[in-house]
GROMACS .gro file of C-alpha atoms in nm:
model
  473
    1UNK     CA    1   2.329  13.812  -6.883
    2UNK     CA    2   2.542  14.098  -7.025
    3UNK     CA    3   2.822  14.039  -7.267
    4UNK     CA    4   3.091  14.132  -7.005
    5UNK     CA    5   2.933  13.914  -6.729
    6UNK     CA    6   3.082  13.582  -6.644
    7UNK     CA    7   2.953  13.260  -6.486
    8UNK     CA    8   3.288  13.187  -6.305
    9UNK     CA    9   3.624  13.345  -6.245
   10UNK     CA   10   3.920  13.098  -6.235
   11UNK     CA   11   4.173  13.168  -5.959
   12UNK     CA   12   4.479  12.941  -5.982
   13UNK     CA   13   4.865  12.930  -5.958
   14UNK     CA   14   5.074  12.913  -6.275
   15UNK     CA   15   5.208  12.575  -6.166
   16UNK     CA   16   4.880  12.433  -6.271
   17UNK     CA   17   4.831  12.640  -6.592
   18UNK     CA   18   4.797  12.334  -6.823
   19UNK     CA   19   4.531  12.166  -6.611
   20UNK     CA   20   4.338  12.490  -6.555
   21UNK     CA   21   4.348  12.566  -6.949
   22UNK     CA   22   4.183  12.218  -6.993
   23UNK     CA   23   3.925  12.290  -6.733
   24UNK     CA   24   3.835  12.633  -6.874
   25UNK     CA   25   3.790  12.482  -7.224
   26UNK     CA   26   3.557  12.206  -7.069
   27UNK     CA   27   3.353  12.475  -6.893
   28UNK     CA   28   3.306  12.689  -7.201
   29UNK     CA   29   3.198  12.392  -7.387
   30UNK     CA   30   2.892  12.347  -7.155
   31UNK     CA   31   2.572  12.529  -7.194
   32UNK     CA   32   2.402  12.701  -6.901
   33UNK     CA   33   2.108  12.463  -6.868
   34UNK     CA   34   2.259  12.156  -7.045
   35UNK     CA   35   2.052  12.192  -7.364
   36UNK     CA   36   2.209  12.258  -7.699
   37UNK     CA   37   1.983  12.567  -7.769
   38UNK     CA   38   2.114  12.753  -7.444
   39UNK     CA   39   2.413  12.985  -7.432
   40UNK     CA   40   2.755  12.857  -7.345
   41UNK     CA   41   2.907  12.898  -7.000
   42UNK     CA   42   3.156  13.203  -6.983
   43UNK     CA   43   3.461  13.197  -6.756
   44UNK     CA   44   3.707  13.474  -6.672
   45UNK     CA   45   4.049  13.321  -6.737
   46UNK     CA   46   4.341  13.558  -6.721
   47UNK     CA   47   4.512  13.407  -7.033
   48UNK     CA   48   4.198  13.476  -7.235
   49UNK     CA   49   4.053  13.787  -7.068
   50UNK     CA   50   4.350  14.003  -6.992
   51UNK     CA   51   4.499  14.159  -7.298
   52UNK     CA   52   4.853  14.307  -7.336
   53UNK     CA   53   4.922  14.644  -7.177
   54UNK     CA   54   4.603  14.626  -6.973
   55UNK     CA   55   4.615  14.671  -6.587
   56UNK     CA   56   4.630  14.331  -6.415
   57UNK     CA   57   4.471  14.460  -6.092
   58UNK     CA   58   4.195  14.640  -6.275
   59UNK     CA   59   4.103  14.356  -6.493
   60UNK     CA   60   4.124  14.107  -6.208
   61UNK     CA   61   3.885  14.327  -5.994
   62UNK     CA   62   3.649  14.378  -6.291
   63UNK     CA   63   3.646  13.991  -6.358
   64UNK     CA   64   3.568  13.905  -5.994
   65UNK     CA   65   3.305  14.184  -5.969
   66UNK     CA   66   3.137  14.058  -6.287
   67UNK     CA   67   3.154  13.680  -6.215
   68UNK     CA   68   2.878  13.498  -6.033
   69UNK     CA   69   3.141  13.257  -5.877
   70UNK     CA   70   3.503  13.234  -5.813
   71UNK     CA   71   3.665  12.888  -5.862
   72UNK     CA   72   3.968  12.839  -5.641
   73UNK     CA   73   4.203  12.574  -5.771
   74UNK     CA   74   4.368  12.460  -5.440
   75UNK     CA   75   4.725  12.329  -5.433
   76UNK     CA   76   5.031  12.409  -5.205
   77UNK     CA   77   5.170  12.666  -5.453
   78UNK     CA   78   4.819  12.827  -5.477
   79UNK     CA   79   4.805  12.891  -5.104
   80UNK     CA   80   5.161  13.007  -5.084
   81UNK     CA   81   5.150  13.254  -5.371
   82UNK     CA   82   5.066  13.623  -5.331
   83UNK     CA   83   4.853  13.674  -5.657
   84UNK     CA   84   4.597  13.394  -5.583
   85UNK     CA   85   4.580  13.507  -5.213
   86UNK     CA   86   4.487  13.867  -5.354
   87UNK     CA   87   4.209  13.712  -5.557
   88UNK     CA   88   4.041  13.487  -5.317
   89UNK     CA   89   4.076  13.735  -5.016
   90UNK     CA   90   3.884  13.985  -5.225
   91UNK     CA   91   3.588  13.751  -5.228
   92UNK     CA   92   3.623  13.640  -4.865
   93UNK     CA   93   3.639  14.001  -4.744
   94UNK     CA   94   3.300  14.062  -4.903
   95UNK     CA   95   3.136  13.741  -4.771
   96UNK     CA   96   3.352  13.587  -4.489
   97UNK     CA   97   3.127  13.283  -4.434
   98UNK     CA   98   3.057  13.233  -4.819
   99UNK     CA   99   2.682  13.244  -4.740
  100UNK     CA  100   2.618  13.348  -5.097
  101UNK     CA  101   2.810  13.050  -5.211
  102UNK     CA  102   3.027  13.254  -5.460
  103UNK     CA  103   3.363  13.087  -5.362
  104UNK     CA  104   3.388  12.728  -5.496
  105UNK     CA  105   3.706  12.554  -5.382
  106UNK     CA  106   3.846  12.268  -5.594
  107UNK     CA  107   4.127  12.060  -5.448
  108UNK     CA  108   4.373  11.965  -5.728
  109UNK     CA  109   4.692  11.843  -5.528
  110UNK     CA  110   4.799  11.778  -5.172
  111UNK     CA  111   5.171  11.784  -5.256
  112UNK     CA  112   5.376  12.052  -5.430
  113UNK     CA  113   5.527  11.972  -5.766
  114UNK     CA  114   5.874  11.977  -5.613
  115UNK     CA  115   5.759  11.740  -5.346
  116UNK     CA  116   5.861  11.987  -5.074
  117UNK     CA  117   5.533  12.121  -4.935
  118UNK     CA  118   5.202  11.976  -4.830
  119UNK     CA  119   4.889  12.168  -4.848
  120UNK     CA  120   4.808  12.380  -4.533
  121UNK     CA  121   4.455  12.507  -4.543
  122UNK     CA  122   4.390  12.862  -4.412
  123UNK     CA  123   4.048  12.988  -4.338
  124UNK     CA  124   3.807  12.977  -4.518
  125UNK     CA  125   3.920  12.672  -4.691
  126UNK     CA  126   3.962  12.476  -4.385
  127UNK     CA  127   3.588  12.532  -4.328
  128UNK     CA  128   3.442  12.485  -4.675
  129UNK     CA  129   3.364  12.152  -4.857
  130UNK     CA  130   3.573  12.126  -5.171
  131UNK     CA  131   3.526  11.942  -5.496
  132UNK     CA  132   3.783  11.686  -5.518
  133UNK     CA  133   3.986  11.683  -5.847
  134UNK     CA  134   4.288  11.483  -5.722
  135UNK     CA  135   4.214  11.167  -5.905
  136UNK     CA  136   4.235  11.195  -6.275
  137UNK     CA  137   3.997  10.904  -6.349
  138UNK     CA  138   3.729  11.092  -6.129
  139UNK     CA  139   3.747  11.412  -6.341
  140UNK     CA  140   3.406  11.364  -6.508
  141UNK     CA  141   3.241  11.304  -6.174
  142UNK     CA  142   3.398  11.608  -6.003
  143UNK     CA  143   3.343  11.818  -6.314
  144UNK     CA  144   2.979  11.737  -6.307
  145UNK     CA  145   2.953  11.866  -5.954
  146UNK     CA  146   3.138  12.182  -6.040
  147UNK     CA  147   2.897  12.249  -6.343
  148UNK     CA  148   2.588  12.188  -6.117
  149UNK     CA  149   2.718  12.443  -5.876
  150UNK     CA  150   2.777  12.695  -6.156
  151UNK     CA  151   2.431  12.621  -6.273
  152UNK     CA  152   2.295  12.700  -5.921
  153UNK     CA  153   2.166  12.335  -5.914
  154UNK     CA  154   2.147  12.155  -5.578
  155UNK     CA  155   2.386  11.855  -5.542
  156UNK     CA  156   2.296  11.535  -5.722
  157UNK     CA  157   2.113  11.304  -5.481
  158UNK     CA  158   2.205  10.999  -5.670
  159UNK     CA  159   1.992  10.712  -5.792
  160UNK     CA  160   1.649  10.622  -5.655
  161UNK     CA  161   1.681  10.260  -5.547
  162UNK     CA  162   1.395  10.008  -5.510
  163UNK     CA  163   1.251  10.034  -5.155
  164UNK     CA  164   1.347   9.748  -4.929
  165UNK     CA  165   1.133   9.838  -4.618
  166UNK     CA  166   0.807   9.867  -4.778
  167UNK     CA  167   0.533   9.617  -4.786
  168UNK     CA  168   0.473   9.622  -5.156
  169UNK     CA  169   0.529   9.793  -5.482
  170UNK     CA  170   0.264  10.063  -5.596
  171UNK     CA  171   0.258  10.143  -5.967
  172UNK     CA  172   0.042  10.397  -6.139
  173UNK     CA  173  -0.263  10.274  -6.314
  174UNK     CA  174  -0.194  10.465  -6.625
  175UNK     CA  175   0.123  10.562  -6.818
  176UNK     CA  176   0.465  10.394  -6.783
  177UNK     CA  177   0.603  10.318  -6.431
  178UNK     CA  178   0.863  10.554  -6.276
  179UNK     CA  179   1.196  10.401  -6.348
  180UNK     CA  180   1.414  10.664  -6.184
  181UNK     CA  181   1.538  10.388  -5.931
  182UNK     CA  182   1.680  10.183  -6.203
  183UNK     CA  183   2.073  10.158  -6.247
  184UNK     CA  184   2.218  10.353  -6.532
  185UNK     CA  185   2.174  10.156  -6.865
  186UNK     CA  186   2.542  10.163  -6.963
  187UNK     CA  187   2.769   9.870  -7.031
  188UNK     CA  188   3.025   9.822  -6.779
  189UNK     CA  189   3.318   9.595  -6.710
  190UNK     CA  190   3.400   9.499  -6.346
  191UNK     CA  191   3.758   9.401  -6.291
  192UNK     CA  192   3.903   9.199  -6.005
  193UNK     CA  193   4.250   9.162  -5.857
  194UNK     CA  194   4.261   8.803  -5.991
  195UNK     CA  195   4.479   8.669  -6.272
  196UNK     CA  196   4.347   8.346  -6.419
  197UNK     CA  197   4.568   8.040  -6.481
  198UNK     CA  198   4.523   7.927  -6.829
  199UNK     CA  199   4.783   7.633  -6.855
  200UNK     CA  200   4.931   7.419  -6.588
  201UNK     CA  201   5.165   7.120  -6.638
  202UNK     CA  202   4.956   6.801  -6.652
  203UNK     CA  203   5.188   6.594  -6.433
  204UNK     CA  204   5.352   6.623  -6.102
  205UNK     CA  205   5.687   6.418  -6.038
  206UNK     CA  206   5.798   6.295  -5.701
  207UNK     CA  207   6.053   6.082  -5.544
  208UNK     CA  208   6.189   5.992  -5.205
  209UNK     CA  209   6.452   6.241  -5.048
  210UNK     CA  210   6.682   6.229  -4.756
  211UNK     CA  211   6.629   6.597  -4.704
  212UNK     CA  212   6.351   6.750  -4.476
  213UNK     CA  213   6.433   7.118  -4.521
  214UNK     CA  214   6.424   7.337  -4.838
  215UNK     CA  215   6.753   7.507  -4.751
  216UNK     CA  216   6.925   7.171  -4.768
  217UNK     CA  217   6.796   7.116  -5.126
  218UNK     CA  218   6.899   7.466  -5.220
  219UNK     CA  219   7.249   7.408  -5.089
  220UNK     CA  220   7.295   7.116  -5.297
  221UNK     CA  221   7.089   7.244  -5.602
  222UNK     CA  222   7.121   7.630  -5.584
  223UNK     CA  223   6.917   7.722  -5.898
  224UNK     CA  224   6.668   7.430  -5.902
  225UNK     CA  225   6.306   7.412  -6.033
  226UNK     CA  226   6.018   7.484  -5.782
  227UNK     CA  227   5.946   7.199  -5.552
  228UNK     CA  228   5.757   7.120  -5.220
  229UNK     CA  229   5.852   6.852  -4.944
  230UNK     CA  230   5.581   6.636  -4.803
  231UNK     CA  231   5.616   6.312  -4.616
  232UNK     CA  232   5.981   6.250  -4.699
  233UNK     CA  233   5.913   6.311  -5.068
  234UNK     CA  234   5.990   6.585  -5.301
  235UNK     CA  235   5.726   6.694  -5.547
  236UNK     CA  236   5.791   6.910  -5.861
  237UNK     CA  237   5.654   6.976  -6.211
  238UNK     CA  238   6.014   6.921  -6.333
  239UNK     CA  239   6.058   6.587  -6.505
  240UNK     CA  240   6.259   6.379  -6.266
  241UNK     CA  241   6.299   6.103  -6.528
  242UNK     CA  242   6.507   6.305  -6.747
  243UNK     CA  243   6.895   6.241  -6.674
  244UNK     CA  244   7.006   6.604  -6.685
  245UNK     CA  245   6.733   6.727  -6.424
  246UNK     CA  246   6.936   6.891  -6.138
  247UNK     CA  247   6.679   6.782  -5.880
  248UNK     CA  248   6.798   6.411  -5.941
  249UNK     CA  249   7.085   6.497  -5.722
  250UNK     CA  250   6.883   6.532  -5.401
  251UNK     CA  251   6.631   6.234  -5.448
  252UNK     CA  252   6.655   5.842  -5.466
  253UNK     CA  253   6.596   5.806  -5.838
  254UNK     CA  254   6.485   5.439  -5.785
  255UNK     CA  255   6.162   5.582  -5.616
  256UNK     CA  256   6.070   5.827  -5.895
  257UNK     CA  257   5.696   5.834  -5.991
  258UNK     CA  258   5.445   6.053  -6.164
  259UNK     CA  259   5.099   6.171  -6.055
  260UNK     CA  260   4.830   6.324  -6.279
  261UNK     CA  261   4.710   6.682  -6.186
  262UNK     CA  262   4.357   6.548  -6.240
  263UNK     CA  263   4.418   6.285  -5.974
  264UNK     CA  264   4.531   6.546  -5.729
  265UNK     CA  265   4.213   6.739  -5.789
  266UNK     CA  266   4.011   6.462  -5.637
  267UNK     CA  267   4.182   6.487  -5.292
  268UNK     CA  268   4.160   6.772  -5.060
  269UNK     CA  269   4.504   6.722  -4.925
  270UNK     CA  270   4.647   6.694  -5.279
  271UNK     CA  271   4.460   7.005  -5.379
  272UNK     CA  272   4.643   7.197  -5.105
  273UNK     CA  273   4.976   7.047  -5.218
  274UNK     CA  274   4.905   7.172  -5.575
  275UNK     CA  275   4.835   7.517  -5.444
  276UNK     CA  276   5.155   7.514  -5.250
  277UNK     CA  277   5.349   7.396  -5.548
  278UNK     CA  278   5.200   7.686  -5.761
  279UNK     CA  279   5.274   7.940  -5.495
  280UNK     CA  280   5.630   7.802  -5.499
  281UNK     CA  281   5.650   7.840  -5.876
  282UNK     CA  282   5.520   8.203  -5.847
  283UNK     CA  283   5.772   8.276  -5.564
  284UNK     CA  284   6.058   8.154  -5.781
  285UNK     CA  285   5.925   8.361  -6.077
  286UNK     CA  286   5.929   8.677  -5.871
  287UNK     CA  287   6.282   8.591  -5.707
  288UNK     CA  288   6.433   8.579  -6.043
  289UNK     CA  289   6.305   8.950  -6.092
  290UNK     CA  290   6.486   9.034  -5.765
  291UNK     CA  291   6.159   9.068  -5.593
  292UNK     CA  292   6.172   8.944  -5.232
  293UNK     CA  293   5.933   8.790  -5.001
  294UNK     CA  294   5.898   8.840  -4.630
  295UNK     CA  295   5.784   8.475  -4.589
  296UNK     CA  296   5.419   8.564  -4.520
  297UNK     CA  297   5.303   8.580  -4.881
  298UNK     CA  298   5.404   8.950  -4.925
  299UNK     CA  299   5.652   9.053  -5.190
  300UNK     CA  300   5.844   9.361  -5.245
  301UNK     CA  301   6.111   9.506  -5.490
  302UNK     CA  302   6.449   9.471  -5.340
  303UNK     CA  303   6.654   9.793  -5.368
  304UNK     CA  304   6.927   9.840  -5.634
  305UNK     CA  305   7.280   9.795  -5.479
  306UNK     CA  306   7.439  10.108  -5.611
  307UNK     CA  307   7.131  10.353  -5.646
  308UNK     CA  308   6.901  10.524  -5.403
  309UNK     CA  309   6.591  10.447  -5.635
  310UNK     CA  310   6.505  10.134  -5.813
  311UNK     CA  311   6.284  10.172  -6.118
  312UNK     CA  312   6.062   9.942  -6.329
  313UNK     CA  313   6.015  10.019  -6.701
  314UNK     CA  314   5.652  10.079  -6.801
  315UNK     CA  315   5.460  10.028  -7.128
  316UNK     CA  316   5.355  10.387  -7.128
  317UNK     CA  317   5.518  10.695  -6.957
  318UNK     CA  318   5.837  10.701  -6.751
  319UNK     CA  319   5.965  10.415  -6.533
  320UNK     CA  320   5.792  10.372  -6.211
  321UNK     CA  321   5.998  10.402  -5.883
  322UNK     CA  322   5.950  10.065  -5.693
  323UNK     CA  323   6.198  10.112  -5.412
  324UNK     CA  324   6.308  10.452  -5.276
  325UNK     CA  325   6.557  10.539  -4.995
  326UNK     CA  326   6.435  10.809  -4.771
  327UNK     CA  327   6.698  11.012  -4.588
  328UNK     CA  328   6.628  11.219  -4.283
  329UNK     CA  329   6.910  11.479  -4.271
  330UNK     CA  330   6.796  11.606  -3.933
  331UNK     CA  331   6.807  11.273  -3.751
  332UNK     CA  332   7.095  11.134  -3.963
  333UNK     CA  333   6.896  10.827  -4.043
  334UNK     CA  334   6.757  10.650  -4.358
  335UNK     CA  335   6.516  10.380  -4.459
  336UNK     CA  336   6.351  10.236  -4.767
  337UNK     CA  337   5.993  10.238  -4.889
  338UNK     CA  338   5.904   9.963  -5.129
  339UNK     CA  339   5.610   9.889  -5.370
  340UNK     CA  340   5.482   9.556  -5.248
  341UNK     CA  341   5.192   9.309  -5.282
  342UNK     CA  342   5.028   9.012  -5.107
  343UNK     CA  343   5.060   8.759  -5.383
  344UNK     CA  344   4.929   8.409  -5.363
  345UNK     CA  345   4.738   8.144  -5.569
  346UNK     CA  346   4.378   8.082  -5.495
  347UNK     CA  347   4.123   7.818  -5.616
  348UNK     CA  348   3.771   7.949  -5.686
  349UNK     CA  349   3.542   7.662  -5.776
  350UNK     CA  350   3.730   7.474  -6.051
  351UNK     CA  351   3.956   7.765  -6.155
  352UNK     CA  352   4.279   7.889  -6.020
  353UNK     CA  353   4.391   8.247  -6.010
  354UNK     CA  354   4.691   8.453  -5.872
  355UNK     CA  355   4.538   8.696  -5.615
  356UNK     CA  356   4.730   9.031  -5.593
  357UNK     CA  357   4.661   9.271  -5.291
  358UNK     CA  358   4.895   9.579  -5.341
  359UNK     CA  359   5.060   9.725  -5.017
  360UNK     CA  360   5.378   9.902  -4.903
  361UNK     CA  361   5.675   9.753  -4.717
  362UNK     CA  362   5.963   9.916  -4.540
  363UNK     CA  363   6.328   9.821  -4.485
  364UNK     CA  364   6.625   9.947  -4.302
  365UNK     CA  365   6.875   9.859  -4.576
  366UNK     CA  366   6.674   9.816  -4.887
  367UNK     CA  367   6.659   9.431  -4.839
  368UNK     CA  368   6.522   9.304  -4.490
  369UNK     CA  369   6.166   9.392  -4.428
  370UNK     CA  370   6.074   9.598  -4.120
  371UNK     CA  371   5.790   9.455  -3.919
  372UNK     CA  372   5.608   9.514  -3.585
  373UNK     CA  373   5.279   9.667  -3.504
  374UNK     CA  374   5.387   9.998  -3.641
  375UNK     CA  375   5.455   9.869  -3.991
  376UNK     CA  376   5.124   9.685  -4.001
  377UNK     CA  377   4.932   9.982  -3.882
  378UNK     CA  378   5.100  10.206  -4.132
  379UNK     CA  379   5.033   9.986  -4.436
  380UNK     CA  380   4.665   9.950  -4.340
  381UNK     CA  381   4.639  10.327  -4.281
  382UNK     CA  382   4.780  10.404  -4.632
  383UNK     CA  383   4.574  10.156  -4.814
  384UNK     CA  384   4.266  10.288  -4.631
  385UNK     CA  385   4.338  10.625  -4.793
  386UNK     CA  386   4.357  10.491  -5.153
  387UNK     CA  387   4.063  10.480  -5.387
  388UNK     CA  388   3.952  10.199  -5.628
  389UNK     CA  389   4.148  10.363  -5.935
  390UNK     CA  390   4.472  10.378  -5.717
  391UNK     CA  391   4.447  10.011  -5.604
  392UNK     CA  392   4.343   9.882  -5.964
  393UNK     CA  393   4.646  10.081  -6.099
  394UNK     CA  394   4.879   9.884  -5.873
  395UNK     CA  395   4.700   9.556  -5.966
  396UNK     CA  396   4.765   9.622  -6.338
  397UNK     CA  397   5.115   9.717  -6.262
  398UNK     CA  398   5.187   9.386  -6.086
  399UNK     CA  399   5.024   9.211  -6.403
  400UNK     CA  400   5.274   9.394  -6.591
  401UNK     CA  401   5.566   9.294  -6.375
  402UNK     CA  402   5.467   8.929  -6.358
  403UNK     CA  403   5.425   8.904  -6.736
  404UNK     CA  404   5.721   9.123  -6.848
  405UNK     CA  405   5.470   9.320  -7.045
  406UNK     CA  406   5.345   9.025  -7.246
  407UNK     CA  407   4.974   8.910  -7.278
  408UNK     CA  408   5.053   8.608  -7.085
  409UNK     CA  409   5.269   8.541  -6.772
  410UNK     CA  410   5.514   8.261  -6.844
  411UNK     CA  411   5.625   8.092  -6.524
  412UNK     CA  412   5.900   7.827  -6.564
  413UNK     CA  413   5.850   7.504  -6.386
  414UNK     CA  414   6.152   7.292  -6.516
  415UNK     CA  415   5.910   7.124  -6.760
  416UNK     CA  416   5.616   7.268  -6.950
  417UNK     CA  417   5.560   7.638  -6.831
  418UNK     CA  418   5.265   7.767  -6.645
  419UNK     CA  419   5.070   8.044  -6.835
  420UNK     CA  420   4.854   8.303  -6.661
  421UNK     CA  421   4.662   8.589  -6.811
  422UNK     CA  422   4.829   8.921  -6.754
  423UNK     CA  423   4.494   9.106  -6.756
  424UNK     CA  424   4.276   9.088  -6.439
  425UNK     CA  425   3.970   8.866  -6.451
  426UNK     CA  426   3.662   9.069  -6.540
  427UNK     CA  427   3.271   9.045  -6.577
  428UNK     CA  428   3.068   9.236  -6.825
  429UNK     CA  429   2.737   9.383  -6.704
  430UNK     CA  430   2.464   9.587  -6.849
  431UNK     CA  431   2.413   9.845  -6.579
  432UNK     CA  432   2.644  10.065  -6.393
  433UNK     CA  433   2.711  10.416  -6.275
  434UNK     CA  434   2.765  10.714  -6.514
  435UNK     CA  435   3.114  10.863  -6.518
  436UNK     CA  436   3.251  10.559  -6.352
  437UNK     CA  437   3.450  10.433  -6.636
  438UNK     CA  438   3.830  10.391  -6.618
  439UNK     CA  439   4.083  10.430  -6.898
  440UNK     CA  440   4.331  10.131  -6.830
  441UNK     CA  441   4.600  10.292  -7.047
  442UNK     CA  442   4.569  10.612  -6.848
  443UNK     CA  443   4.589  10.422  -6.526
  444UNK     CA  444   4.930  10.287  -6.629
  445UNK     CA  445   5.068  10.650  -6.664
  446UNK     CA  446   5.140  10.649  -6.296
  447UNK     CA  447   5.232  10.963  -6.099
  448UNK     CA  448   5.568  10.874  -5.954
  449UNK     CA  449   5.539  11.029  -5.602
  450UNK     CA  450   5.345  10.780  -5.386
  451UNK     CA  451   5.651  10.630  -5.222
  452UNK     CA  452   5.732  10.975  -5.079
  453UNK     CA  453   5.373  11.033  -4.963
  454UNK     CA  454   5.407  10.687  -4.781
  455UNK     CA  455   5.733  10.780  -4.627
  456UNK     CA  456   5.604  11.093  -4.474
  457UNK     CA  457   5.374  10.878  -4.242
  458UNK     CA  458   5.645  10.640  -4.146
  459UNK     CA  459   5.718  10.580  -3.765
  460UNK     CA  460   5.924  10.367  -3.542
  461UNK     CA  461   5.959  10.016  -3.709
  462UNK     CA  462   6.128   9.688  -3.618
  463UNK     CA  463   6.345   9.461  -3.854
  464UNK     CA  464   6.206   9.124  -3.940
  465UNK     CA  465   6.410   8.812  -3.958
  466UNK     CA  466   6.509   8.704  -4.309
  467UNK     CA  467   6.266   8.446  -4.464
  468UNK     CA  468   6.378   8.100  -4.571
  469UNK     CA  469   6.292   8.193  -4.936
  470UNK     CA  470   6.498   8.524  -4.925
  471UNK     CA  471   6.794   8.327  -4.785
  472UNK     CA  472   6.788   8.123  -5.097
  473UNK     CA  473   6.936   8.385  -5.342
   0.00000   0.00000   0.00000
């Protein structure tokens, strides 16, 4: 390969200069065949290969002519700009169907940086399979695909698994067996969407009450400790024996008694009551953070009263938008998009967890949830488009919200607090998939544009009735 020849010409828009510079540096750090003895890959990058006072068009033409591939970094800005169009049209004109495989499309962004434009693929990009660089945590995997293409290698066909339809295993009689089908021998941590309870009060207090509805209790004791009503009695972790306990105002103090949590674990109905009481405590914990429930186990951030956006502080990076008003100037209408999650306590064997399933909810006024078939369909449609890192990012975010950034969630009960790990439960395994690791700290550096993306897909929605828990505010 001559000194002036290049392995790839990088075609991009200046809006993505920082990311493209990183890509170019990574490419020129690789060798042609992956061995340390081979030459380094060479790319034509205008910031490095066009000197001051040189003709831009002449050098660009030379660069494309001398490069084996042209890497097109796709974004809305890229496809709307004249200079990138000049470059990729040069290649397309010579090979309209890309039969030689010189053009390598790489998708970086669907939405423009100013949030005004979505990508609109013209030919030939509408027809060509692109390498997806949209998810930062998947950069290594996508970069590996790009390098294989530049090296003129076929796509990686993945691992060879143990046959499951054969009648037996045949091994060679001499030499070591072929182990290509084994999983990659790398240590890997598998995370869940479960947060483990580490401490729950030992006793549940109860007493007879004349009230059969929660609303009546809240009317008499507005800011009370979590409780449930069962069979004419009120059950709570709060110590009803203490004279200054507010819930004593709504019970018959002569009937106060105490049960052991261990006793409840022996009876199926009491186990269900315990889970209900824990869910009530979590609900109360979220309500104090101005997080509302729709009464179906789904929670969402209530909008700020005086601002169009509500933000939540993050441990790294800028605050995250958790509720956003979307205004349609043409229709003269507005609605809100909210970060949400289905949050409930679950028992698995002898352990108890808080389960978090991230989702989105919609309101007309920033407060009362919108329901109906359209809302459910929209939430499912959007969640279906998310990838594992996106969902795990939201799980981590809710762990941060529930814990206020501390290692443990502290949930008040009126007596001893409940403590829950703020890191999702995980398992450590000795095998996994290469390039499939996630940097948790990087995940928390959220790109704050997803609520606008969700809003683009919103349709006709119907308001839901206010839940009993929300009425108690």
